[in-house]
Tab-separated table of C-alpha atoms in Angstrom:
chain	number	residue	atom	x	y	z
A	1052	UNK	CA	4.509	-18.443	33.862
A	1053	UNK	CA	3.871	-16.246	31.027
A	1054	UNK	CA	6.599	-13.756	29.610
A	1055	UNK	CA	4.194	-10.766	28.404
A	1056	UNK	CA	6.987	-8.062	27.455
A	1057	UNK	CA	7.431	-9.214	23.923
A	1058	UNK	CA	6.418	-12.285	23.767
A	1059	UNK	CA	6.134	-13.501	19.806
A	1060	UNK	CA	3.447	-16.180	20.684
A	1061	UNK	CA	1.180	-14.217	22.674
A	1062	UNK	CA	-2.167	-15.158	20.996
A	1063	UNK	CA	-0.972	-18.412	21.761
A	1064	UNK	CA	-0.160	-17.556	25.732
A	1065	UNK	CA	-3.045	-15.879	26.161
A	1066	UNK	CA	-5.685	-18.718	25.333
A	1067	UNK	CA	-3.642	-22.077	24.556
A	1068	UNK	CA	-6.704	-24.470	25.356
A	1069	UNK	CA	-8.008	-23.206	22.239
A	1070	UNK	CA	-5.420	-24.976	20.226
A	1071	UNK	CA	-5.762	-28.474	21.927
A	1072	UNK	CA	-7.291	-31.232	20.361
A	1073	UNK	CA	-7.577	-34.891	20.876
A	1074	UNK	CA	-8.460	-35.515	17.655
A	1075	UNK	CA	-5.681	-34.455	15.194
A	1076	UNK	CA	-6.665	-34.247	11.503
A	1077	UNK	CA	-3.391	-34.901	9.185
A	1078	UNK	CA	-2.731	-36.482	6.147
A	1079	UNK	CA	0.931	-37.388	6.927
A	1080	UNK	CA	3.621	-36.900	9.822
A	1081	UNK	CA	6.862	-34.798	9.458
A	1082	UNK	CA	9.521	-34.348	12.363
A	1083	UNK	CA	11.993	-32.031	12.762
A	1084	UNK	CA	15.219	-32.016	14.547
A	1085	UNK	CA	17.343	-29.230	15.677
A	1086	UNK	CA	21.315	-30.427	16.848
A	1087	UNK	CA	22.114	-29.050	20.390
A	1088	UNK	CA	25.442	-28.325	21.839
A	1089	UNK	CA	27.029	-27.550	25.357
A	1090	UNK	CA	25.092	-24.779	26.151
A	1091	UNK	CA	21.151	-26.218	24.296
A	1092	UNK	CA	19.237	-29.531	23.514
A	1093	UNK	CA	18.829	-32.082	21.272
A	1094	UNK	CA	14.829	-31.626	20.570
A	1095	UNK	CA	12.229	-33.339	18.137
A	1096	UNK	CA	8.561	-32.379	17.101
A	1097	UNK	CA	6.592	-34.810	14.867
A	1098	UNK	CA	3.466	-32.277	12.884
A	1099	UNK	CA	0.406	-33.377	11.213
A	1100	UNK	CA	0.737	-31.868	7.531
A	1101	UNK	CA	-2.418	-31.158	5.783
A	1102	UNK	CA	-1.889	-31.607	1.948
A	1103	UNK	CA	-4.500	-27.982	1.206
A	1104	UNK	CA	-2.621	-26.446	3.910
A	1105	UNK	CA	-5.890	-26.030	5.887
A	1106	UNK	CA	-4.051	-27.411	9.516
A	1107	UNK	CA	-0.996	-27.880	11.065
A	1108	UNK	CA	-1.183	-29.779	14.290
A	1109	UNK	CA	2.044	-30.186	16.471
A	1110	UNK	CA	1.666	-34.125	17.622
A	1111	UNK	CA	4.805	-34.597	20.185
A	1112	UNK	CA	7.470	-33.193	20.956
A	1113	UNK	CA	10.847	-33.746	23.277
A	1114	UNK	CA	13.975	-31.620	24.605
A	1115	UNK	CA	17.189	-33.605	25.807
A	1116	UNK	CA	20.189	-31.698	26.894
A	1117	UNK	CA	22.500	-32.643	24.757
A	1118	UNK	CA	26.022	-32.130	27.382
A	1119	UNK	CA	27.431	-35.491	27.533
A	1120	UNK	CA	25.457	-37.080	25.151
A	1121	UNK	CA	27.267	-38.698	21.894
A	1122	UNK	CA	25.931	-39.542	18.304
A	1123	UNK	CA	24.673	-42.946	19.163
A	1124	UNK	CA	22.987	-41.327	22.493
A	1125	UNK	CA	21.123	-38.718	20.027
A	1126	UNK	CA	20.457	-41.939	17.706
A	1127	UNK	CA	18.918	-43.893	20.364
A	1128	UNK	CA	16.576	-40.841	21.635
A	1129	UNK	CA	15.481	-39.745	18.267
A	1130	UNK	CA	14.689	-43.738	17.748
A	1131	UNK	CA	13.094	-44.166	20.796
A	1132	UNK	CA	10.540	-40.683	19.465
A	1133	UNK	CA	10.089	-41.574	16.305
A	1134	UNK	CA	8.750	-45.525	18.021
A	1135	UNK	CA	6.508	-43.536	20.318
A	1136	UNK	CA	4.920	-41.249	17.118
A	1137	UNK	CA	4.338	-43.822	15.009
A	1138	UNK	CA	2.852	-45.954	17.664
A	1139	UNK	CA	0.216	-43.075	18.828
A	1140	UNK	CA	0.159	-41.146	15.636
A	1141	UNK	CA	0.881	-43.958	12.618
A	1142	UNK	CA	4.419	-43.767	10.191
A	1143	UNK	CA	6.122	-40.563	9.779
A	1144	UNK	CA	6.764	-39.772	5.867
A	1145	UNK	CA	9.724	-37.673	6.238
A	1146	UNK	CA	12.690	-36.142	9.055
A	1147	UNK	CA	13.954	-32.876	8.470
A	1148	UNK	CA	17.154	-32.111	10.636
A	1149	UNK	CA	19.111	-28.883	10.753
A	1150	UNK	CA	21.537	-28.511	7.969
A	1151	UNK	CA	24.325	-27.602	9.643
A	1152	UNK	CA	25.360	-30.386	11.123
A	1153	UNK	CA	25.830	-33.241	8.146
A	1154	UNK	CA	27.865	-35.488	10.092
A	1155	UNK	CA	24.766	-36.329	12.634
A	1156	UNK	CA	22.741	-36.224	9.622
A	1157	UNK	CA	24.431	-39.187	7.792
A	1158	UNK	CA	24.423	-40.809	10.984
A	1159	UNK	CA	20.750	-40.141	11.140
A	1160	UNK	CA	20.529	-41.487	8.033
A	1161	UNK	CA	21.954	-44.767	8.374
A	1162	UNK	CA	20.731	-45.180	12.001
A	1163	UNK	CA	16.852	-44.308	12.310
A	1164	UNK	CA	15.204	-46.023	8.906
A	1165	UNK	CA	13.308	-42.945	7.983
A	1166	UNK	CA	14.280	-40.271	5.070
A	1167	UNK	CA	16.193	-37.884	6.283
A	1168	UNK	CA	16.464	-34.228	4.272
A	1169	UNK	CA	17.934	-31.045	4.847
A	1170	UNK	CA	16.113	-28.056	6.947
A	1171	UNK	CA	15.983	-24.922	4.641
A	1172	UNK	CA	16.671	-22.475	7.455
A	1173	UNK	CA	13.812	-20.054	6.081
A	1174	UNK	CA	14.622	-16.432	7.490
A	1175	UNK	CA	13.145	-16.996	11.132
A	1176	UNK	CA	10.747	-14.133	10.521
A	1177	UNK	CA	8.812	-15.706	7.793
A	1178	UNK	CA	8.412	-19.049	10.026
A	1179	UNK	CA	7.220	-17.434	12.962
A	1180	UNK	CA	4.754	-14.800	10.992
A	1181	UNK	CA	3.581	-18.036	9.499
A	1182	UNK	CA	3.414	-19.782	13.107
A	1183	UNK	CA	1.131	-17.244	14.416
A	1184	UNK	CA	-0.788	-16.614	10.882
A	1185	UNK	CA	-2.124	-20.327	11.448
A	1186	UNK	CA	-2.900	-19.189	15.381
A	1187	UNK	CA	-4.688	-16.133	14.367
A	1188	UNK	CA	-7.036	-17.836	11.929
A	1189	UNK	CA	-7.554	-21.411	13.556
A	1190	UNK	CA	-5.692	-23.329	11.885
A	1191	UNK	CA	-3.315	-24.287	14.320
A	1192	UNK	CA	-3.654	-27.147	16.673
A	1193	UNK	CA	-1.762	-28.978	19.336
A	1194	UNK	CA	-1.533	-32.502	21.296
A	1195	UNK	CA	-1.220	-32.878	25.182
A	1196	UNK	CA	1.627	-34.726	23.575
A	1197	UNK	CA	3.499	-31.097	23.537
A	1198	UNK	CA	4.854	-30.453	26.672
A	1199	UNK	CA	8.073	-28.906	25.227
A	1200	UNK	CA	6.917	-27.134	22.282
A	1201	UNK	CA	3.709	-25.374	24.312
A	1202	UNK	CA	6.679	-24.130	27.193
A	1203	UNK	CA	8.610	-22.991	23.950
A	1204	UNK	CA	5.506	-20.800	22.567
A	1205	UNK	CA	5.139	-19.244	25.819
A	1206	UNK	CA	8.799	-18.216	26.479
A	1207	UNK	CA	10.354	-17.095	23.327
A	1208	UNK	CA	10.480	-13.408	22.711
A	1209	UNK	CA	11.840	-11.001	20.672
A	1210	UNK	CA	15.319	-9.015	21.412
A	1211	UNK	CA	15.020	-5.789	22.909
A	1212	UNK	CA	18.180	-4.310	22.019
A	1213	UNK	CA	17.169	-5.551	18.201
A	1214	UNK	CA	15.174	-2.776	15.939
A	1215	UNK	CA	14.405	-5.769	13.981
A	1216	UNK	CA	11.944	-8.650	15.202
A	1217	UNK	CA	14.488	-10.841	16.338
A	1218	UNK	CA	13.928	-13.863	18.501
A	1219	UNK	CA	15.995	-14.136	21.707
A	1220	UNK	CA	18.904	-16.199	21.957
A	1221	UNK	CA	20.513	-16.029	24.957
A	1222	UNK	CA	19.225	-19.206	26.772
A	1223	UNK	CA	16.835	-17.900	28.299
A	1224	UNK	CA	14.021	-19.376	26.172
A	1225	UNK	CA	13.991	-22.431	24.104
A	1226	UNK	CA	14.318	-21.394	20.850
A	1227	UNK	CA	15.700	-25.486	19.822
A	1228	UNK	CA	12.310	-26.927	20.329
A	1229	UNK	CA	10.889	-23.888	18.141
A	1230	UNK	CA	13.671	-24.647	15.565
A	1231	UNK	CA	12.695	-28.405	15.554
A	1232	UNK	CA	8.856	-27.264	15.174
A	1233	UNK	CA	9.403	-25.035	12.189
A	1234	UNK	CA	11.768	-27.749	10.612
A	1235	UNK	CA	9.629	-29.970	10.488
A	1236	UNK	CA	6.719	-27.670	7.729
A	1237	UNK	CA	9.093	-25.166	6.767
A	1238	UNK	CA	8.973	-26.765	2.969
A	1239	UNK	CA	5.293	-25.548	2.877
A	1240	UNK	CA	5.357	-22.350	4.450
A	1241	UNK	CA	4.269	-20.930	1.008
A	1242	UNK	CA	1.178	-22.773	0.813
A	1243	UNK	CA	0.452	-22.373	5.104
A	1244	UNK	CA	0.696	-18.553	4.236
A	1245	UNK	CA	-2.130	-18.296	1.250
């Protein structure tokens, strides 16, 4: 199920086998990590970074509810990711978790053996114009790896009662796993853009 009434990853919607491969081409790993609460998930997406910003390919990604779940549950499902990336994918060079949430992060920090930095929280227009930039001119790619993140492109829309191009927010979309996705290039949306 598509949402068509506007949907902000439509060229992806419309055609997404385009944007599979089996053979990603990356010169290192990033994941990012977006903190959910009562009412949204916990959710991680590892990316292929090209160093010429020529590709970004989305490699895995995963959505846990995060009701009922404490720090050391979040610890043990990030860990439990991060095993399953670098066993498919090879070593991650660097996590990138929301910045709101510092306590999880210094947990992160001591708990899952990889760097752990700050998101930037880039105005959410730039990352998705630079989302569907890559679509638009092939440069975008995607593993079968990406069950989460490919249900994500296909449900998020903007806000009707916005005159801005908002993204929803009202649950009715997954806009965590997006958050997690754009964490985890945001530092390089400058060069993804040229």
């Amino acid at each position: 199920w598509v949402v068509a009434e506007g949907a902000i990853y439509k060229i992806f919607a419309e055609n997404k086998e385009k944007y599979y491969t089996d053979k990603p081409d990356y010169d290192y790993i990033q994941v990012g990590v977006d903190f959910g609460g009562n009412k949204s998930a916990h959710t991680f997406v590892a990316s292929g970074i090209k160093k010429d910003g020529s590709k970004l390919t989305a490699l895995m990604s995963e959505r846990h509810e995060a009701k009922g779940l404490s720090p050391d549950d979040l610890y043990k499902l990030l860990n439990a990711f991060i095993a399953k990336v670098k066993n498919k994918y090879g070593d991650i060079y660097m996590l990138y978790a929301d910045c709101a949430e510092q306590t999880l992060i210094n947990g992160m920090r001591a708990n899952c053996g990889i760097s752990v930095r700050d998101s930037i929280k880039n105005p959410i227009i730039d990352r998705i114009r630079c989302t569907t930039g890559l679509m638009s001119s092939g440069r975008f790619f995607m593993t079968h790896d990406c069950v989460t993140l490919e249900k994500a492109f296909e449900s998020a829309v903007y806000d009707d009662k916005k005159l801005d191009d908002v993204r929803l927010d009202n649950g009715t979309s997954d806009i965590d796993t997006l958050d997690a996705f754009e964490y985890s290039f945001e530092r390089y949306i400058t060069k993804y853009t040229r």
